Short mmCIF file of C-alpha atoms and ligand atoms in Angstrom, two decimals:
data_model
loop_
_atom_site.label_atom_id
_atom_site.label_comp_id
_atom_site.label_asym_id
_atom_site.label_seq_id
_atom_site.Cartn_x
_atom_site.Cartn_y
_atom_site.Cartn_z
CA UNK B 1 23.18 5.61 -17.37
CA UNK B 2 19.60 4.21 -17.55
CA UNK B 3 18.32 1.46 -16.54
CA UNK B 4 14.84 0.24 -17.35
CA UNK B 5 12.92 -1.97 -15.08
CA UNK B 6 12.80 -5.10 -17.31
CA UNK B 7 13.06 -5.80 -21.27
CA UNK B 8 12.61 -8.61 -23.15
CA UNK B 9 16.06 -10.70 -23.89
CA UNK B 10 15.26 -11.40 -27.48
CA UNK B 11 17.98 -13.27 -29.47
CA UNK B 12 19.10 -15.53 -32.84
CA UNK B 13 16.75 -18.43 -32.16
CA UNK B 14 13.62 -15.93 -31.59
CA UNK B 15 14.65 -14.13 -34.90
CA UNK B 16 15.47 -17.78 -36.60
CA UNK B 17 11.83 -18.96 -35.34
CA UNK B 18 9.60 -15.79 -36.17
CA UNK B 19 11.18 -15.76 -39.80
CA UNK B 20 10.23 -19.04 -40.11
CA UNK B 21 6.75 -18.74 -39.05
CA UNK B 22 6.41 -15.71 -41.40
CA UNK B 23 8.09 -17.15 -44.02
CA UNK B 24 5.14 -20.40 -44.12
CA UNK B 25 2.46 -17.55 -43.97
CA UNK B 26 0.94 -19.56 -41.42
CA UNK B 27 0.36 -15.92 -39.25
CA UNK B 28 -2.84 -16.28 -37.59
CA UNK B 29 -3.41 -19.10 -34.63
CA UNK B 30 -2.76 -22.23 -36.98
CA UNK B 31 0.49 -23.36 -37.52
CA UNK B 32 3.39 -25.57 -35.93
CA UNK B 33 4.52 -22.95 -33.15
CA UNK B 34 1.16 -23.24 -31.97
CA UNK B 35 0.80 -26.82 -31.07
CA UNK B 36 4.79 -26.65 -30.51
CA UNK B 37 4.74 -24.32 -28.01
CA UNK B 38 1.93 -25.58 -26.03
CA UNK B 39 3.19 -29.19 -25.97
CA UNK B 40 6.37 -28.07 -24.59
CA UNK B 41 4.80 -25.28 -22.19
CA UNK B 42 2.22 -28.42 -20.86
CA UNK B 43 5.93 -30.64 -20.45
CA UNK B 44 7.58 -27.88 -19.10
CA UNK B 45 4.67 -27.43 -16.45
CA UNK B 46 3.93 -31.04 -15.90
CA UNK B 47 0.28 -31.20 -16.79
CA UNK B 48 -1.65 -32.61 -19.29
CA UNK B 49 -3.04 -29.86 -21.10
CA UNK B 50 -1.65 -26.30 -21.89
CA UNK B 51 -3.52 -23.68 -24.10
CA UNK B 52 -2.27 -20.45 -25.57
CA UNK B 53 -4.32 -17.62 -25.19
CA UNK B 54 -3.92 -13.83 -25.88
CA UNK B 55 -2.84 -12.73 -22.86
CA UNK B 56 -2.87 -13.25 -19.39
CA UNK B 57 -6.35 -11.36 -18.57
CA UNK B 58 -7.91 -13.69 -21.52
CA UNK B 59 -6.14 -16.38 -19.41
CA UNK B 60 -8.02 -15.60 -16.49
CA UNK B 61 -11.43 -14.70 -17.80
CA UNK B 62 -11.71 -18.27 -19.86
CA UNK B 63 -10.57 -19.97 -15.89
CA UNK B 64 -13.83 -18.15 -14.51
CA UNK B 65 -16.07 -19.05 -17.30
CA UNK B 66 -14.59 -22.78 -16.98
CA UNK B 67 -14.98 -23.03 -13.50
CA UNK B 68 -18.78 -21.80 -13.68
CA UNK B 69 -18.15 -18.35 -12.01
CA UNK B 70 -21.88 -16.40 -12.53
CA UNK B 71 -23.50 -13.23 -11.42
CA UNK B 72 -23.44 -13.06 -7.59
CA UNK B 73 -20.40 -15.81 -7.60
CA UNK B 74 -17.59 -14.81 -5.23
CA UNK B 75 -13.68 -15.35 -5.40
CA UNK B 76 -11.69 -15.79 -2.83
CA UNK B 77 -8.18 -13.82 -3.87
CA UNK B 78 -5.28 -11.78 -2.13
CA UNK B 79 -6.01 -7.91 -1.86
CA UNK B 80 -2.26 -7.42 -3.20
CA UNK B 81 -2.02 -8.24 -6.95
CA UNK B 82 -3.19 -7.17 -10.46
CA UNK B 83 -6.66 -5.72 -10.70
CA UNK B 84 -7.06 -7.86 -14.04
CA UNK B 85 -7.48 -10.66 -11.43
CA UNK B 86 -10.93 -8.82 -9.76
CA UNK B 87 -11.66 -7.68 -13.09
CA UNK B 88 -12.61 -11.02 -15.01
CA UNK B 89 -14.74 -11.80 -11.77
CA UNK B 90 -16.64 -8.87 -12.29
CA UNK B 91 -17.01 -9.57 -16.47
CA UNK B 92 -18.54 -12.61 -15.02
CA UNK B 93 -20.90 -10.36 -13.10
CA UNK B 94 -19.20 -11.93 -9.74
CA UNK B 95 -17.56 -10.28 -6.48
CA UNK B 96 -13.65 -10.42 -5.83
CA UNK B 97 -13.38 -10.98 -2.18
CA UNK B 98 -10.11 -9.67 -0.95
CA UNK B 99 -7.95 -11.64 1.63
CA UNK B 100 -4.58 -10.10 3.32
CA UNK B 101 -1.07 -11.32 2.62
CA UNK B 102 1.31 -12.88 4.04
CA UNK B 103 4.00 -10.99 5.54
CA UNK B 104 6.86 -13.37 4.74
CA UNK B 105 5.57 -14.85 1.53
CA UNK B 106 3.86 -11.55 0.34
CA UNK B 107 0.84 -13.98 -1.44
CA UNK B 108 -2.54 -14.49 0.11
CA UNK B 109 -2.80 -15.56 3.64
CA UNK B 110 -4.28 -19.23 3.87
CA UNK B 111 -5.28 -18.77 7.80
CA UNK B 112 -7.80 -15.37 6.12
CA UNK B 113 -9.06 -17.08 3.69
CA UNK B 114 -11.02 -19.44 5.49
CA UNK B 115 -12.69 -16.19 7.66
CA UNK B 116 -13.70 -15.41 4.16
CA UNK B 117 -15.72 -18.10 2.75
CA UNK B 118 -19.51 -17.77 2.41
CA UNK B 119 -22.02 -19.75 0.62
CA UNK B 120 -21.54 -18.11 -2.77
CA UNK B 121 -17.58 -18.51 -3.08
CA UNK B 122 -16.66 -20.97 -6.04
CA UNK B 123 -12.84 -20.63 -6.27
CA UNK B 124 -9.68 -19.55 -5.09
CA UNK B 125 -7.21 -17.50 -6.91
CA UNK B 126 -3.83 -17.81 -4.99
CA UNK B 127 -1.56 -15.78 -7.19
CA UNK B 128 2.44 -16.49 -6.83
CA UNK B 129 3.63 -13.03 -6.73
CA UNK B 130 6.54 -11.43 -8.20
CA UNK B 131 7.91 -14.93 -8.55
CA UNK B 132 7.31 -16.24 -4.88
CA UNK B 133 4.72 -19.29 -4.52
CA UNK B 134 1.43 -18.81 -2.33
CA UNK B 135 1.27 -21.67 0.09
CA UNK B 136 -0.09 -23.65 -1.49
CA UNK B 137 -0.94 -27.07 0.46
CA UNK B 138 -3.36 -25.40 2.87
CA UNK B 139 -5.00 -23.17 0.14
CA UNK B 140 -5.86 -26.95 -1.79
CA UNK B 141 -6.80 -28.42 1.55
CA UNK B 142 -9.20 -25.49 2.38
CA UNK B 143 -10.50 -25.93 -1.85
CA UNK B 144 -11.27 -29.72 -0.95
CA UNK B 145 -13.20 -29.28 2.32
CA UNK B 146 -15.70 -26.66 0.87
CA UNK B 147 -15.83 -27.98 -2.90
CA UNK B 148 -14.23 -24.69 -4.42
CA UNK B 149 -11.66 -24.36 -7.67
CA UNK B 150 -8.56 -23.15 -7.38
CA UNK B 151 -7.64 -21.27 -9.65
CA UNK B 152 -3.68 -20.37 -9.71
CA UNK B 153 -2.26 -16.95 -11.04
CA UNK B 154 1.20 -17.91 -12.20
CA UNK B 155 1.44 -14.69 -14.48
CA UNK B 156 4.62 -13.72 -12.25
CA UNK B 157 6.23 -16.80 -11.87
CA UNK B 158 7.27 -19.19 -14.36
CA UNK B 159 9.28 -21.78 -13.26
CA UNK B 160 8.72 -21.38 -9.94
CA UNK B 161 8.47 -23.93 -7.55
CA UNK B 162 6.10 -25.18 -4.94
CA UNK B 163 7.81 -27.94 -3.16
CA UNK B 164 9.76 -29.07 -6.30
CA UNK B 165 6.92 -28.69 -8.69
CA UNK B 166 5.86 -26.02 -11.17
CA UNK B 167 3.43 -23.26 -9.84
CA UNK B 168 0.23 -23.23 -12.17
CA UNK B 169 0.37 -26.92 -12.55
CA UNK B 170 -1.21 -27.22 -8.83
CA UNK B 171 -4.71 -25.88 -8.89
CA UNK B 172 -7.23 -26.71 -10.99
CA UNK B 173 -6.38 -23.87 -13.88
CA UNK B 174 -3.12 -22.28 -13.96
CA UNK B 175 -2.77 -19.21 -16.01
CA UNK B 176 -0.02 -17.55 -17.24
CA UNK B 177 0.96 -13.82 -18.66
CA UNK B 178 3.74 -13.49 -21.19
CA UNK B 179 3.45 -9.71 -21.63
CA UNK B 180 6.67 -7.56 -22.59
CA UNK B 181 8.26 -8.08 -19.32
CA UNK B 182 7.58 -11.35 -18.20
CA UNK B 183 9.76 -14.23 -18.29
CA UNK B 184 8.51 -15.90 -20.84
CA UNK B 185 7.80 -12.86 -23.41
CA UNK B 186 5.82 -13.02 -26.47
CA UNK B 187 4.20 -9.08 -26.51
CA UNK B 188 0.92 -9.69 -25.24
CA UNK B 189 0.19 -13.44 -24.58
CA UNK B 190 -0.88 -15.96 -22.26
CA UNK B 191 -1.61 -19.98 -21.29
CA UNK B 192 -4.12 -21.87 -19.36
CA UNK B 193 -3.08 -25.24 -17.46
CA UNK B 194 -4.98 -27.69 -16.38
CA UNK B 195 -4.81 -32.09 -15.87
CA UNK B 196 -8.58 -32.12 -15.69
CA UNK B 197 -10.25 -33.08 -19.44
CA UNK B 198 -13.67 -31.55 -18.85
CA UNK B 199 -12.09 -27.66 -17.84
CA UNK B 200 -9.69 -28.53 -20.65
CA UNK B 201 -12.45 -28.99 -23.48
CA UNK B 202 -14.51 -25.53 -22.19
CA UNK B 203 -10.99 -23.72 -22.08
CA UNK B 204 -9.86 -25.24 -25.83
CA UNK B 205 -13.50 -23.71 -26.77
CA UNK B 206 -14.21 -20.95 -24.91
CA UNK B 207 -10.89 -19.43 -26.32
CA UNK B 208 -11.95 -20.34 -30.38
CA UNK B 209 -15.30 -18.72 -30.60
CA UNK B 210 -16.81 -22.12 -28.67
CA UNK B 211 -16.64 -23.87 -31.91
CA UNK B 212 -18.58 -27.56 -32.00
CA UNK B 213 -16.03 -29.63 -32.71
CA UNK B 214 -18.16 -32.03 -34.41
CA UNK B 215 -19.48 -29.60 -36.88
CA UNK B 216 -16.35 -27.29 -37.32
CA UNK B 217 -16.93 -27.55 -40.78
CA UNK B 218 -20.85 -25.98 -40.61
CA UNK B 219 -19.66 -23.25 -39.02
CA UNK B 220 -22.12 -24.23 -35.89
CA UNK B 221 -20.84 -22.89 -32.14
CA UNK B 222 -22.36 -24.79 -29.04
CA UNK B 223 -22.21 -21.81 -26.75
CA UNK B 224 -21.33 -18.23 -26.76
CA UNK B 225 -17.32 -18.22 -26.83
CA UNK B 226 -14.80 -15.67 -27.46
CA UNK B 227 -11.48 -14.93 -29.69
CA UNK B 228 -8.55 -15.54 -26.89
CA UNK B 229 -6.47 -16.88 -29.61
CA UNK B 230 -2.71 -16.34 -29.96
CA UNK B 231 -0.96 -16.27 -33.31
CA UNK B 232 1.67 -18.31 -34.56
CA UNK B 233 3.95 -15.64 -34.93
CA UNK B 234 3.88 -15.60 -31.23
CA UNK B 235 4.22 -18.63 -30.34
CA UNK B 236 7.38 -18.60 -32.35
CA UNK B 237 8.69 -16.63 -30.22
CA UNK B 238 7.19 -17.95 -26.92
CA UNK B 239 8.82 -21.50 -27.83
CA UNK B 240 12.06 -19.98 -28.51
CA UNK B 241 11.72 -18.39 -25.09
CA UNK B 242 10.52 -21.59 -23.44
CA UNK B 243 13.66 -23.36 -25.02
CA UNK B 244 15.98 -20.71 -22.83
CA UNK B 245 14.08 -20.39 -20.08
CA UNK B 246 16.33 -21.88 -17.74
CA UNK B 247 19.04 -19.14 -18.55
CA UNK B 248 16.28 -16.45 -17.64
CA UNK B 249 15.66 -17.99 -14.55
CA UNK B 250 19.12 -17.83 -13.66
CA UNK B 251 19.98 -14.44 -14.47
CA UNK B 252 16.98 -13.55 -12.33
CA UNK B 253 18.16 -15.86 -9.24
CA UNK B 254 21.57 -14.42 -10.08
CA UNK B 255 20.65 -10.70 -9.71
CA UNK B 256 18.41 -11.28 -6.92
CA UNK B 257 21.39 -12.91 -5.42
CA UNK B 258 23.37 -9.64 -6.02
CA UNK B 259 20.77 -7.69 -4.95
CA UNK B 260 20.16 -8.97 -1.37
CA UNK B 261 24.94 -8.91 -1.16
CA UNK B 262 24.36 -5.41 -2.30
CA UNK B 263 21.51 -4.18 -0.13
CA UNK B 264 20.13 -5.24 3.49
CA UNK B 265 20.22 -2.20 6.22
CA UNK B 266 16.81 -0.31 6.17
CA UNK B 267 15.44 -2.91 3.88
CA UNK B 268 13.20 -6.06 4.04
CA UNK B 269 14.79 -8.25 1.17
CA UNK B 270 12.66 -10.68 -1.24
CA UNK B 271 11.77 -14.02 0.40
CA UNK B 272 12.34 -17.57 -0.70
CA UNK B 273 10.63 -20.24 1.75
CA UNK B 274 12.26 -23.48 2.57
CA UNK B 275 9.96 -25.27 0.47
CA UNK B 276 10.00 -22.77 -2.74
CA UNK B 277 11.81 -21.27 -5.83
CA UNK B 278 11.29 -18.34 -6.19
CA UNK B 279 12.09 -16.69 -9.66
CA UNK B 280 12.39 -13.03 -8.63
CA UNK B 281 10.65 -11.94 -12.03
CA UNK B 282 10.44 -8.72 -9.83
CA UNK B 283 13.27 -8.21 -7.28
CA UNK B 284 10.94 -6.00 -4.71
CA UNK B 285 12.03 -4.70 -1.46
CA UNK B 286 10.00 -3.31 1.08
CA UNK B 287 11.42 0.21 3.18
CA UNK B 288 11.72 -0.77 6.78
CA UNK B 289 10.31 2.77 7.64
CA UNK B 290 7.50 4.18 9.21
CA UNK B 291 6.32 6.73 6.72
CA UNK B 292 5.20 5.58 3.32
CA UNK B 293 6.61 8.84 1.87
CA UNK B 294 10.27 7.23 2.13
CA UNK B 295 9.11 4.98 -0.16
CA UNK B 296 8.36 7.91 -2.74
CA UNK B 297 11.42 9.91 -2.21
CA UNK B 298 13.69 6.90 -2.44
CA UNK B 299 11.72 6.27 -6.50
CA UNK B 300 12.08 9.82 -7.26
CA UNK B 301 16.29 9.60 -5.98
CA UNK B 302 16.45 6.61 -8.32
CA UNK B 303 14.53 7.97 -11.16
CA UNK B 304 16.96 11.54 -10.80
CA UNK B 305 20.15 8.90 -11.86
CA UNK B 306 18.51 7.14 -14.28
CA UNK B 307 17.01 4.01 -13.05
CA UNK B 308 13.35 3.48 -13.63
CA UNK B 309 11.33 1.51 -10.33
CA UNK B 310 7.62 0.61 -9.69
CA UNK B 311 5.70 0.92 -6.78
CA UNK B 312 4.14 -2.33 -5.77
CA UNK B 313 0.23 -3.02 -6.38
CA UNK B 314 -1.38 -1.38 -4.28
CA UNK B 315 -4.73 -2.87 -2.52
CA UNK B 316 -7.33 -3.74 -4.73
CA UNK B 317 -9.77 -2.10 -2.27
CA UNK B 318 -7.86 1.32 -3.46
CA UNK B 319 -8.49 1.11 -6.62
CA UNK B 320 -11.21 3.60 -7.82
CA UNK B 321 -13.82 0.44 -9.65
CA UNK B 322 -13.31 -1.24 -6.09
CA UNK B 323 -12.82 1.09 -3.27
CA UNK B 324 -13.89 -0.58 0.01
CA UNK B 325 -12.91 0.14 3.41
CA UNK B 326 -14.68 -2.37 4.97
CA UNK B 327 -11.62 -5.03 2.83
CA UNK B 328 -8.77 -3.11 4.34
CA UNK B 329 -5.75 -5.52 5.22
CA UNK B 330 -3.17 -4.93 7.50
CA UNK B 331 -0.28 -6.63 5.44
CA UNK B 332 -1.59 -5.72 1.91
CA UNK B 333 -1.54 -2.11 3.26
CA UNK B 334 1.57 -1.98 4.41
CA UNK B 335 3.72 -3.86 1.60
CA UNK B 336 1.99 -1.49 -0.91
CA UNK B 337 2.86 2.04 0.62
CA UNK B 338 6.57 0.91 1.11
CA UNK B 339 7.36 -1.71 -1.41
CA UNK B 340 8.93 -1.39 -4.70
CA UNK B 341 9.84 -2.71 -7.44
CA UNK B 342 13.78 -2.59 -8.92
CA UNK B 343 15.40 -3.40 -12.53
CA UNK B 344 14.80 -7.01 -12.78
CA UNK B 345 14.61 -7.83 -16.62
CA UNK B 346 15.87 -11.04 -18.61
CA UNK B 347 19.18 -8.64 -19.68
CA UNK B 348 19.16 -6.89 -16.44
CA UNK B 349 23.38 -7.49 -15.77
CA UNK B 350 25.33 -7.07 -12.78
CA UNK B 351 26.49 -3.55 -13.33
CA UNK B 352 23.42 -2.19 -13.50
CA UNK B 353 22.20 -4.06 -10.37
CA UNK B 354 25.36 -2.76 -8.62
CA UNK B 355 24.75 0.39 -9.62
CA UNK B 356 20.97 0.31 -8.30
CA UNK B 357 22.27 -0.78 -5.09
CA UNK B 358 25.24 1.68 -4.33
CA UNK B 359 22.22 4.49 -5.16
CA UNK B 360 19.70 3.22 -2.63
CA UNK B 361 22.67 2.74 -0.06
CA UNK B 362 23.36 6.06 -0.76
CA UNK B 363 19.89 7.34 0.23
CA UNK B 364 19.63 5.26 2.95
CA UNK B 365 23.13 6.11 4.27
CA UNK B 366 24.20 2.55 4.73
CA UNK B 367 27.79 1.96 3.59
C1 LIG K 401 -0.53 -11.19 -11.34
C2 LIG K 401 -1.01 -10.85 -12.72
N1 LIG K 401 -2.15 -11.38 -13.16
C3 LIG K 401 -2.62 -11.11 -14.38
C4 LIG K 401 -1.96 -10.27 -15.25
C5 LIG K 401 -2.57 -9.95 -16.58
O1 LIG K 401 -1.79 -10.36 -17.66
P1 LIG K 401 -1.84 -9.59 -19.05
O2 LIG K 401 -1.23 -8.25 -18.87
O3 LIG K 401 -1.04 -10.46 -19.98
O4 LIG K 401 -3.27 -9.51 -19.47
C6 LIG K 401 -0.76 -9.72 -14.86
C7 LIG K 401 -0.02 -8.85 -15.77
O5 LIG K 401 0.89 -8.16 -15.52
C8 LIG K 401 -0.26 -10.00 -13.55
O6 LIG K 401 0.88 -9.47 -13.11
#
């Protein structure tokens, strides 16, 4: 047997809608899938604007640039996530700042952040990881007092929930990932969010080469933009994924479900606040062990029978562009030496997640 952390569940209507969008030539970023599939991502969201970009770093990068981010800038974001999210600070010729995690929530501490704010900080980035909200009502309350964007990281988490509504329709920018393994899956792709019409107009340009909309037709560009486009051969696909996204969701909830039945003793399961949904795009468990190297015998067991696992991100701050002791987090430091990742894709089924389970109980001798 082997099972791979998470594919893409590509079926008939995908097929049906890709043909189609191949079939009208219409293969670059014009075309019906286009507008279609951001319509129906900005309904699906519940705000008034949604954009499709290339991918979820593009995603990002055009939120910065929106939001004003310049050299010197800071932003305010948790130490555990994807380095993309320091990175397009830095393109911007701005400093991440790096705030711990929450221990039950695993997203960025609101009671840090404020110890973190300085003069030069223009937004947060509260990013809902592996499908678990950040908390999100003090991170908006702390945004209002000292006149900073938030800016919300939903590339983990579509659909999930924040107090009954969507993550990434909260903040002032949501953006949105829909690499190979995401929930939404178009390749490489991505979306930006937002209910506010001035950040919408700089995203809708920023993305197309900051074309003057007046004079499209002279060719003339009012600023220095960028090609974040997506094609419409991709967004045939992403609205044929947005159309079944509800039975992702619940295979994911399903599995997790399984998951936490199937394991428990030695183990801190996923977890799903009173007031969220979590989506589980990555059902992650953290050792309940002292030494990290538990962590790395338990991968290498799993990887011997044939299942493929990922270590959670570790701390920015380790990262070679961004190593910084003076960041170090208590939290951050300890979910990333003894979390992990497990099979969690849109096919993942319940055999396979038995299967993953019975191994680790083997290795942790829990019957
Ligand atoms: C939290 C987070 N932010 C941003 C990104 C970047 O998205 P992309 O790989 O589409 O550029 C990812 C991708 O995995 C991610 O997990």
């Amino acid at each position: 047997m082997r099972i791979g952390i998470a594919a893409p569940n590509l079926g008939e209507k995908e097929l049906e809608y890709v043909t189609d969008a191949v079939k009208s030539t219409w293969i670059s970023s014009k075309g019906k899938y286009v507008k279609g599939f951001e319509d129906k991502f900005a309904e699906y969201i519940g705000t008034k604007y949604a954009y499709t970009v290339c991918n979820g770093t593009a995603a990002l990068h055009l939120a910065m640039l929106a939001c004003g981010v310049g050299p010197g800038d800071e932003v305010i974001m948790p130490a555990t996530t994807m380095i993309a999210c320091a990175n397009v600070v830095k393109y911007c010729g701005g400093n991440p700042v790096f705030v711990d995690i929450e221990e039950d929530t695993w997203c960025i501490d609101p009671a840090d952040i404020v110890n973190k704010i300085t003069k030069n900080t223009v937004a947060i980035m509260p990013v809902h990881l592996y499908g678990h909200p950040a908390d999100m009502s003090p991170i908006l309350g702390l945004a209002e007092e000292y006149n900073l964007h938030v800016i919300e990281d939903a590339a983990e988490a579509h659909g999930a929930e924040y107090h009954g509504k969507k993550v990434g329709g909260l903040g002032d920018i949501g953006c949105f990932s829909f690499y190979g393994n995401k929930i939404l899956a178009t390749g490489e792709g991505g979306m930006v969010t937002t209910d506010d019409d001035d950040l919408a107009k700089k995203l809708d340009s920023l993305r197309n080469q900051a074309y003057d909309p007046d004079k499209r037709d002279k060719l003339i560009h009012s600023g220095i933009g960028y090609n974040y486009r997506l094609t419409n051969v991709q967004c045939a696909l992403g609205l044929a994924q947005l159309e079944r996204i509800d039975e992702f969701i619940k295979i994911h909830r399903d599995n997790a479900d399984r998951y936490n039945r199937g394991l428990g003793k030695g183990l801190i399961l996923p977890p799903e606040k009173s007031w969220a949904k979590n989506v589980y795009w990555m059902y992650t468990t953290v050792l309940d062990v002292e030494s990290p190297t538990v962590r790395d015998m338990l991968m290498e067991k799993l990887k011997s029978v044939g299942v493929e696992t990922r270590a959670v991100f570790p701390a920015i701050y380790h990262q070679p562009p961004y190593k910084d002791s003076s960041s170090w987090c208590t939290v951050a430091d300890w979910f990333g030496d003894r979390g992990l990742n497990l099979p969690s894709g849109n096919s993942t089924t319940f055999e396979e997640v038995d299967y993953v389970a019975e191994k680790i109980r083997e290795f942790l001798e829990v019957k």
